[in-house]
Amino acid sequence: MAKNFIFKTLIDILFIFQGFGIFGAFVLAPFGIAKINQVNLADNKWPTHFWILLLLGIIAYIMFMIGIYHLRKVGRYLLSKRYFTVEIISNLKRSGVFLIFSGVLGLMGFIINWILRLEANYNAIYGTEIALPFFIGIVGLFFVIQSEALLFAKNFKEENDLTI
Amino acid sequence: MSILVNLDIMLAKRNMKSNELADIVGITTANLSILKTGKAKAIRFSTLEAICKALDCQPADILEYVED
């Protein structure tokens, strides 16, 4: 129970802090306090690749946040100790799928950045570390596998409950 | 399901009520109801043995195979 509570709390903290971060970025960016452009190129001089990378990064981040949102839902059901329910299984699967998407998009961003570096000697933007999208993708895949394992367990439990 | 549970017939033959059988066998009336209505997925040998003992019958008197 304590573990479930800690899990839910950590996920909530992560989610809320990310929310603060997004809000802060929107509020501070117009004043130039938070520097978003790390390429040392004016926005209007950005090549298409940079915009694609930025777009990929934003979509990957949104996917990650949706994944975390579904994980919060899982945490909520874990607190009520209903492990073998459709809600936990479906939300865990959705979380996994979104994390996989996020990881794949992050990897695509890395590859585009890598090609840019090779071809044009551009070293584009932030968030191009390869280990993180890999890890997010692996965790997402594990969640999907875990949801399938839980589905099996749910069926076994139902069968066991109906064994007289 | 192609396995029919004829527990009602045997209970009527022995003039016994469901809750009496449940008490003797040591299962809840809810579980006995699941068994009677054919919703059960499986039955333990120990439960079957207890039911046969209580009703003084054979497993074939309770369970029947019907082709779909």
PDB file of C-alpha atoms in Angstrom:
ATOM      1  CA  MET A   1       0.000   0.000   0.000  1.00  0.00           C
ATOM      2  CA  ALA A   2       2.833   2.386   0.886  1.00  0.00           C
ATOM      3  CA  LYS A   3       4.495   1.616  -2.424  1.00  0.00           C
ATOM      4  CA  ASN A   4       1.272   2.358  -4.303  1.00  0.00           C
ATOM      5  CA  PHE A   5       0.929   5.636  -2.442  1.00  0.00           C
ATOM      6  CA  ILE A   6       4.538   6.649  -3.159  1.00  0.00           C
ATOM      7  CA  PHE A   7       4.067   5.723  -6.833  1.00  0.00           C
ATOM      8  CA  LYS A   8       0.907   7.815  -7.141  1.00  0.00           C
ATOM      9  CA  THR A   9       2.511  10.744  -5.297  1.00  0.00           C
ATOM     10  CA  LEU A  10       5.627  10.699  -7.495  1.00  0.00           C
ATOM     11  CA  ILE A  11       3.570  10.545 -10.680  1.00  0.00           C
ATOM     12  CA  ASP A  12       1.381  13.403  -9.432  1.00  0.00           C
ATOM     13  CA  ILE A  13       4.438  15.503  -8.563  1.00  0.00           C
ATOM     14  CA  LEU A  14       5.962  14.843 -11.987  1.00  0.00           C
ATOM     15  CA  PHE A  15       2.713  15.708 -13.745  1.00  0.00           C
ATOM     16  CA  ILE A  16       2.076  18.882 -11.740  1.00  0.00           C
ATOM     17  CA  PHE A  17       5.665  20.104 -12.069  1.00  0.00           C
ATOM     18  CA  GLN A  18       5.537  19.545 -15.816  1.00  0.00           C
ATOM     19  CA  GLY A  19       2.329  21.575 -15.846  1.00  0.00           C
ATOM     20  CA  PHE A  20       4.090  24.397 -13.976  1.00  0.00           C
ATOM     21  CA  GLY A  21       6.961  24.134 -16.448  1.00  0.00           C
ATOM     22  CA  ILE A  22       4.702  24.482 -19.464  1.00  0.00           C
ATOM     23  CA  PHE A  23       2.845  27.395 -17.884  1.00  0.00           C
ATOM     24  CA  GLY A  24       6.130  29.063 -16.971  1.00  0.00           C
ATOM     25  CA  ALA A  25       7.529  28.616 -20.466  1.00  0.00           C
ATOM     26  CA  PHE A  26       4.422  30.217 -22.004  1.00  0.00           C
ATOM     27  CA  VAL A  27       4.519  33.112 -19.584  1.00  0.00           C
ATOM     28  CA  LEU A  28       8.291  33.747 -19.595  1.00  0.00           C
ATOM     29  CA  ALA A  29       9.159  33.041 -23.241  1.00  0.00           C
ATOM     30  CA  PRO A  30       7.702  36.303 -24.658  1.00  0.00           C
ATOM     31  CA  PHE A  31       9.883  38.305 -22.230  1.00  0.00           C
ATOM     32  CA  GLY A  32      13.038  36.495 -23.301  1.00  0.00           C
ATOM     33  CA  ILE A  33      13.820  35.369 -19.753  1.00  0.00           C
ATOM     34  CA  ALA A  34      13.747  31.709 -20.694  1.00  0.00           C
ATOM     35  CA  LYS A  35      15.887  31.099 -23.743  1.00  0.00           C
ATOM     36  CA  ILE A  36      14.208  28.537 -25.938  1.00  0.00           C
ATOM     37  CA  ASN A  37      16.287  29.094 -29.060  1.00  0.00           C
ATOM     38  CA  GLN A  38      19.564  27.294 -28.432  1.00  0.00           C
ATOM     39  CA  VAL A  39      20.770  27.222 -32.006  1.00  0.00           C
ATOM     40  CA  ASN A  40      22.204  30.720 -32.128  1.00  0.00           C
ATOM     41  CA  LEU A  41      20.226  31.398 -35.272  1.00  0.00           C
ATOM     42  CA  ALA A  42      17.364  33.871 -35.586  1.00  0.00           C
ATOM     43  CA  ASP A  43      13.980  32.168 -35.892  1.00  0.00           C
ATOM     44  CA  ASN A  44      13.426  33.488 -39.392  1.00  0.00           C
ATOM     45  CA  LYS A  45      16.723  31.959 -40.522  1.00  0.00           C
ATOM     46  CA  TRP A  46      15.937  28.489 -39.240  1.00  0.00           C
ATOM     47  CA  PRO A  47      16.104  25.841 -41.969  1.00  0.00           C
ATOM     48  CA  THR A  48      13.134  23.474 -42.367  1.00  0.00           C
ATOM     49  CA  HIS A  49      14.988  20.734 -40.476  1.00  0.00           C
ATOM     50  CA  PHE A  50      15.054  22.795 -37.333  1.00  0.00           C
ATOM     51  CA  TRP A  51      11.324  23.396 -37.471  1.00  0.00           C
ATOM     52  CA  ILE A  52      10.756  19.675 -38.044  1.00  0.00           C
ATOM     53  CA  LEU A  53      12.974  18.913 -35.044  1.00  0.00           C
ATOM     54  CA  LEU A  54      11.089  21.420 -32.902  1.00  0.00           C
ATOM     55  CA  LEU A  55       7.739  20.003 -34.013  1.00  0.00           C
ATOM     56  CA  LEU A  56       8.938  16.444 -33.334  1.00  0.00           C
ATOM     57  CA  GLY A  57      10.120  17.504 -29.887  1.00  0.00           C
ATOM     58  CA  ILE A  58       6.777  19.121 -29.052  1.00  0.00           C
ATOM     59  CA  ILE A  59       4.751  16.138 -30.289  1.00  0.00           C
ATOM     60  CA  ALA A  60       7.056  13.712 -28.401  1.00  0.00           C
ATOM     61  CA  TYR A  61       6.605  15.790 -25.254  1.00  0.00           C
ATOM     62  CA  ILE A  62       2.801  15.854 -25.648  1.00  0.00           C
ATOM     63  CA  MET A  63       2.809  12.067 -26.149  1.00  0.00           C
ATOM     64  CA  PHE A  64       4.954  11.686 -23.027  1.00  0.00           C
ATOM     65  CA  MET A  65       2.563  13.807 -20.995  1.00  0.00           C
ATOM     66  CA  ILE A  66      -0.472  11.828 -22.217  1.00  0.00           C
ATOM     67  CA  GLY A  67       1.402   8.647 -21.215  1.00  0.00           C
ATOM     68  CA  ILE A  68       2.049  10.080 -17.755  1.00  0.00           C
ATOM     69  CA  TYR A  69      -1.615  11.150 -17.514  1.00  0.00           C
ATOM     70  CA  HIS A  70      -2.743   7.559 -18.130  1.00  0.00           C
ATOM     71  CA  LEU A  71      -0.153   6.348 -15.622  1.00  0.00           C
ATOM     72  CA  ARG A  72      -1.760   8.673 -13.053  1.00  0.00           C
ATOM     73  CA  LYS A  73      -5.049   6.930 -13.692  1.00  0.00           C
ATOM     74  CA  VAL A  74      -3.314   3.580 -13.104  1.00  0.00           C
ATOM     75  CA  GLY A  75      -1.944   4.941  -9.824  1.00  0.00           C
ATOM     76  CA  ARG A  76      -5.437   5.973  -8.744  1.00  0.00           C
ATOM     77  CA  TYR A  77      -6.786   2.449  -9.241  1.00  0.00           C
ATOM     78  CA  LEU A  78      -3.690   0.927  -7.612  1.00  0.00           C
ATOM     79  CA  LEU A  79      -4.507   2.887  -4.469  1.00  0.00           C
ATOM     80  CA  SER A  80      -7.862   1.114  -4.256  1.00  0.00           C
ATOM     81  CA  LYS A  81      -5.995  -2.219  -4.619  1.00  0.00           C
ATOM     82  CA  ARG A  82      -8.001  -3.214  -7.676  1.00  0.00           C
ATOM     83  CA  TYR A  83      -5.092  -4.762  -9.526  1.00  0.00           C
ATOM     84  CA  PHE A  84      -6.932  -6.973 -11.988  1.00  0.00           C
ATOM     85  CA  THR A  85      -9.423  -4.506 -13.392  1.00  0.00           C
ATOM     86  CA  VAL A  86     -10.066  -3.425 -16.957  1.00  0.00           C
ATOM     87  CA  GLU A  87      -9.292   0.177 -15.970  1.00  0.00           C
ATOM     88  CA  ILE A  88      -5.739  -0.609 -14.858  1.00  0.00           C
ATOM     89  CA  ILE A  89      -5.087  -2.852 -17.842  1.00  0.00           C
ATOM     90  CA  SER A  90      -6.420  -0.428 -20.473  1.00  0.00           C
ATOM     91  CA  ASN A  91      -4.774   2.646 -18.935  1.00  0.00           C
ATOM     92  CA  LEU A  92      -1.437   0.863 -18.553  1.00  0.00           C
ATOM     93  CA  LYS A  93      -1.614  -0.187 -22.194  1.00  0.00           C
ATOM     94  CA  ARG A  94      -2.510   3.347 -23.345  1.00  0.00           C
ATOM     95  CA  SER A  95       0.297   4.770 -21.229  1.00  0.00           C
ATOM     96  CA  GLY A  96       2.720   2.293 -22.781  1.00  0.00           C
ATOM     97  CA  VAL A  97       1.605   3.059 -26.333  1.00  0.00           C
ATOM     98  CA  PHE A  98       1.980   6.821 -25.824  1.00  0.00           C
ATOM     99  CA  LEU A  99       5.407   6.373 -24.234  1.00  0.00           C
ATOM    100  CA  ILE A 100       6.474   4.204 -27.185  1.00  0.00           C
ATOM    101  CA  PHE A 101       5.300   6.947 -29.597  1.00  0.00           C
ATOM    102  CA  SER A 102       7.192   9.500 -27.541  1.00  0.00           C
ATOM    103  CA  GLY A 103      10.328   7.372 -27.565  1.00  0.00           C
ATOM    104  CA  VAL A 104      10.121   6.741 -31.323  1.00  0.00           C
ATOM    105  CA  LEU A 105       9.610  10.451 -32.066  1.00  0.00           C
ATOM    106  CA  GLY A 106      12.542  11.291 -29.793  1.00  0.00           C
ATOM    107  CA  LEU A 107      14.696   8.791 -31.678  1.00  0.00           C
ATOM    108  CA  MET A 108      13.584  10.293 -34.996  1.00  0.00           C
ATOM    109  CA  GLY A 109      14.647  13.678 -33.664  1.00  0.00           C
ATOM    110  CA  PHE A 110      18.011  12.254 -32.729  1.00  0.00           C
ATOM    111  CA  ILE A 111      18.472  10.719 -36.178  1.00  0.00           C
ATOM    112  CA  ILE A 112      17.509  13.964 -37.949  1.00  0.00           C
ATOM    113  CA  ASN A 113      19.919  15.876 -35.718  1.00  0.00           C
ATOM    114  CA  TRP A 114      22.634  13.342 -36.422  1.00  0.00           C
ATOM    115  CA  ILE A 115      22.126  13.629 -40.204  1.00  0.00           C
ATOM    116  CA  LEU A 116      22.170  17.424 -39.909  1.00  0.00           C
ATOM    117  CA  ARG A 117      25.401  17.279 -37.992  1.00  0.00           C
ATOM    118  CA  LEU A 118      26.977  15.064 -40.650  1.00  0.00           C
ATOM    119  CA  GLU A 119      25.652  16.915 -43.690  1.00  0.00           C
ATOM    120  CA  ALA A 120      25.551  20.560 -42.740  1.00  0.00           C
ATOM    121  CA  ASN A 121      27.581  20.706 -39.561  1.00  0.00           C
ATOM    122  CA  TYR A 122      24.500  21.973 -37.732  1.00  0.00           C
ATOM    123  CA  ASN A 123      24.244  21.003 -34.100  1.00  0.00           C
ATOM    124  CA  ALA A 124      20.583  21.489 -33.540  1.00  0.00           C
ATOM    125  CA  ILE A 125      18.625  22.210 -30.485  1.00  0.00           C
ATOM    126  CA  TYR A 126      18.212  20.555 -27.132  1.00  0.00           C
ATOM    127  CA  GLY A 127      16.847  17.191 -26.090  1.00  0.00           C
ATOM    128  CA  THR A 128      18.843  15.154 -28.565  1.00  0.00           C
ATOM    129  CA  GLU A 129      20.293  12.690 -26.094  1.00  0.00           C
ATOM    130  CA  ILE A 130      19.763   9.158 -27.423  1.00  0.00           C
ATOM    131  CA  ALA A 131      19.518   7.306 -24.103  1.00  0.00           C
ATOM    132  CA  LEU A 132      16.358   9.062 -22.918  1.00  0.00           C
ATOM    133  CA  PRO A 133      14.041   8.318 -25.882  1.00  0.00           C
ATOM    134  CA  PHE A 134      15.395   4.756 -25.902  1.00  0.00           C
ATOM    135  CA  PHE A 135      14.583   4.359 -22.228  1.00  0.00           C
ATOM    136  CA  ILE A 136      11.118   5.927 -22.617  1.00  0.00           C
ATOM    137  CA  GLY A 137      10.382   3.576 -25.517  1.00  0.00           C
ATOM    138  CA  ILE A 138      11.593   0.547 -23.536  1.00  0.00           C
ATOM    139  CA  VAL A 139       9.495   1.523 -20.512  1.00  0.00           C
ATOM    140  CA  GLY A 140       6.473   2.020 -22.797  1.00  0.00           C
ATOM    141  CA  LEU A 141       6.971  -1.398 -24.347  1.00  0.00           C
ATOM    142  CA  PHE A 142       7.284  -2.915 -20.883  1.00  0.00           C
ATOM    143  CA  PHE A 143       3.998  -1.290 -19.868  1.00  0.00           C
ATOM    144  CA  VAL A 144       2.265  -2.785 -22.915  1.00  0.00           C
ATOM    145  CA  ILE A 145       3.707  -6.243 -22.095  1.00  0.00           C
ATOM    146  CA  GLN A 146       2.772  -5.796 -18.448  1.00  0.00           C
ATOM    147  CA  SER A 147      -0.808  -4.889 -19.410  1.00  0.00           C
ATOM    148  CA  GLU A 148      -1.035  -8.090 -21.461  1.00  0.00           C
ATOM    149  CA  ALA A 149       0.303 -10.073 -18.491  1.00  0.00           C
ATOM    150  CA  LEU A 150      -2.310  -8.407 -16.268  1.00  0.00           C
ATOM    151  CA  LEU A 151      -5.025  -9.323 -18.776  1.00  0.00           C
ATOM    152  CA  PHE A 152      -3.926 -12.972 -18.560  1.00  0.00           C
ATOM    153  CA  ALA A 153      -3.903 -12.734 -14.770  1.00  0.00           C
ATOM    154  CA  LYS A 154      -7.389 -11.171 -14.781  1.00  0.00           C
ATOM    155  CA  ASN A 155      -8.726 -14.045 -16.894  1.00  0.00           C
ATOM    156  CA  PHE A 156      -7.067 -16.608 -14.596  1.00  0.00           C
ATOM    157  CA  LYS A 157      -8.521 -14.856 -11.555  1.00  0.00           C
ATOM    158  CA  GLU A 158     -12.008 -14.834 -13.071  1.00  0.00           C
ATOM    159  CA  GLU A 159     -11.666 -18.529 -13.851  1.00  0.00           C
ATOM    160  CA  ASN A 160     -10.431 -19.207 -10.339  1.00  0.00           C
ATOM    161  CA  ASP A 161     -13.317 -17.213  -8.855  1.00  0.00           C
ATOM    162  CA  LEU A 162     -15.775 -19.306 -10.872  1.00  0.00           C
ATOM    163  CA  THR A 163     -14.217 -22.584  -9.777  1.00  0.00           C
ATOM    164  CA  ILE A 164     -16.453 -24.063  -7.115  1.00  0.00           C
TER     165      ILE A 164
ATOM    166  CA  MET B   1     -21.665 -24.746 -22.439  1.00  0.00           C
ATOM    167  CA  SER B   2     -21.976 -28.432 -23.295  1.00  0.00           C
ATOM    168  CA  ILE B   3     -21.707 -29.688 -19.705  1.00  0.00           C
ATOM    169  CA  LEU B   4     -25.033 -29.474 -17.919  1.00  0.00           C
ATOM    170  CA  VAL B   5     -25.285 -29.416 -14.135  1.00  0.00           C
ATOM    171  CA  ASN B   6     -28.370 -31.330 -12.984  1.00  0.00           C
ATOM    172  CA  LEU B   7     -28.070 -30.343  -9.381  1.00  0.00           C
ATOM    173  CA  ASP B   8     -31.672 -29.109  -9.215  1.00  0.00           C
ATOM    174  CA  ILE B   9     -32.989 -32.521 -10.270  1.00  0.00           C
ATOM    175  CA  MET B  10     -30.911 -34.344  -7.673  1.00  0.00           C
ATOM    176  CA  LEU B  11     -31.916 -31.864  -4.967  1.00  0.00           C
ATOM    177  CA  ALA B  12     -35.584 -32.421  -5.846  1.00  0.00           C
ATOM    178  CA  LYS B  13     -35.083 -36.218  -5.832  1.00  0.00           C
ATOM    179  CA  ARG B  14     -33.468 -36.096  -2.405  1.00  0.00           C
ATOM    180  CA  ASN B  15     -35.993 -33.516  -1.217  1.00  0.00           C
ATOM    181  CA  MET B  16     -33.189 -31.245  -0.079  1.00  0.00           C
ATOM    182  CA  LYS B  17     -32.898 -27.460  -0.198  1.00  0.00           C
ATOM    183  CA  SER B  18     -29.971 -25.570  -1.706  1.00  0.00           C
ATOM    184  CA  ASN B  19     -28.915 -23.946   1.546  1.00  0.00           C
ATOM    185  CA  GLU B  20     -28.923 -27.325   3.314  1.00  0.00           C
ATOM    186  CA  LEU B  21     -26.626 -28.757   0.640  1.00  0.00           C
ATOM    187  CA  ALA B  22     -24.411 -25.688   0.806  1.00  0.00           C
ATOM    188  CA  ASP B  23     -24.093 -26.117   4.567  1.00  0.00           C
ATOM    189  CA  ILE B  24     -23.234 -29.815   4.284  1.00  0.00           C
ATOM    190  CA  VAL B  25     -20.743 -29.326   1.447  1.00  0.00           C
ATOM    191  CA  GLY B  26     -19.208 -26.249   3.047  1.00  0.00           C
ATOM    192  CA  ILE B  27     -19.648 -23.764   0.218  1.00  0.00           C
ATOM    193  CA  THR B  28     -21.629 -20.556   0.111  1.00  0.00           C
ATOM    194  CA  THR B  29     -25.142 -20.497  -1.306  1.00  0.00           C
ATOM    195  CA  ALA B  30     -23.895 -17.958  -3.829  1.00  0.00           C
ATOM    196  CA  ASN B  31     -21.305 -20.424  -5.101  1.00  0.00           C
ATOM    197  CA  LEU B  32     -23.884 -23.204  -5.174  1.00  0.00           C
ATOM    198  CA  SER B  33     -26.134 -20.934  -7.200  1.00  0.00           C
ATOM    199  CA  ILE B  34     -23.269 -20.297  -9.658  1.00  0.00           C
ATOM    200  CA  LEU B  35     -22.886 -24.058  -9.976  1.00  0.00           C
ATOM    201  CA  LYS B  36     -26.625 -24.661 -10.416  1.00  0.00           C
ATOM    202  CA  THR B  37     -27.038 -21.992 -13.072  1.00  0.00           C
ATOM    203  CA  GLY B  38     -24.125 -23.332 -15.096  1.00  0.00           C
ATOM    204  CA  LYS B  39     -22.032 -20.171 -14.714  1.00  0.00           C
ATOM    205  CA  ALA B  40     -19.184 -22.060 -13.032  1.00  0.00           C
ATOM    206  CA  LYS B  41     -16.034 -22.495 -15.119  1.00  0.00           C
ATOM    207  CA  ALA B  42     -14.804 -25.527 -13.176  1.00  0.00           C
ATOM    208  CA  ILE B  43     -15.564 -27.712 -10.203  1.00  0.00           C
ATOM    209  CA  ARG B  44     -12.998 -29.091  -7.769  1.00  0.00           C
ATOM    210  CA  PHE B  45     -12.893 -32.847  -7.189  1.00  0.00           C
ATOM    211  CA  SER B  46     -13.218 -32.169  -3.466  1.00  0.00           C
ATOM    212  CA  THR B  47     -16.456 -30.191  -4.029  1.00  0.00           C
ATOM    213  CA  LEU B  48     -17.814 -32.845  -6.371  1.00  0.00           C
ATOM    214  CA  GLU B  49     -16.942 -35.542  -3.846  1.00  0.00           C
ATOM    215  CA  ALA B  50     -18.717 -33.624  -1.063  1.00  0.00           C
ATOM    216  CA  ILE B  51     -21.815 -33.065  -3.206  1.00  0.00           C
ATOM    217  CA  CYS B  52     -21.950 -36.755  -4.209  1.00  0.00           C
ATOM    218  CA  LYS B  53     -21.562 -37.756  -0.575  1.00  0.00           C
ATOM    219  CA  ALA B  54     -24.305 -35.376   0.577  1.00  0.00           C
ATOM    220  CA  LEU B  55     -26.741 -36.389  -2.159  1.00  0.00           C
ATOM    221  CA  ASP B  56     -25.701 -40.060  -2.162  1.00  0.00           C
ATOM    222  CA  CYS B  57     -25.216 -40.096  -5.894  1.00  0.00           C
ATOM    223  CA  GLN B  58     -22.591 -40.473  -8.628  1.00  0.00           C
ATOM    224  CA  PRO B  59     -20.876 -37.576 -10.491  1.00  0.00           C
ATOM    225  CA  ALA B  60     -22.747 -38.641 -13.626  1.00  0.00           C
ATOM    226  CA  ASP B  61     -26.015 -37.952 -11.834  1.00  0.00           C
ATOM    227  CA  ILE B  62     -24.989 -34.329 -11.459  1.00  0.00           C
ATOM    228  CA  LEU B  63     -22.994 -33.672 -14.611  1.00  0.00           C
ATOM    229  CA  GLU B  64     -24.204 -34.403 -18.116  1.00  0.00           C
ATOM    230  CA  TYR B  65     -22.515 -33.880 -21.473  1.00  0.00           C
ATOM    231  CA  VAL B  66     -24.746 -32.450 -24.210  1.00  0.00           C
ATOM    232  CA  GLU B  67     -23.419 -31.914 -27.741  1.00  0.00           C
ATOM    233  CA  ASP B  68     -23.726 -28.272 -28.915  1.00  0.00           C
TER     234      ASP B  68
END
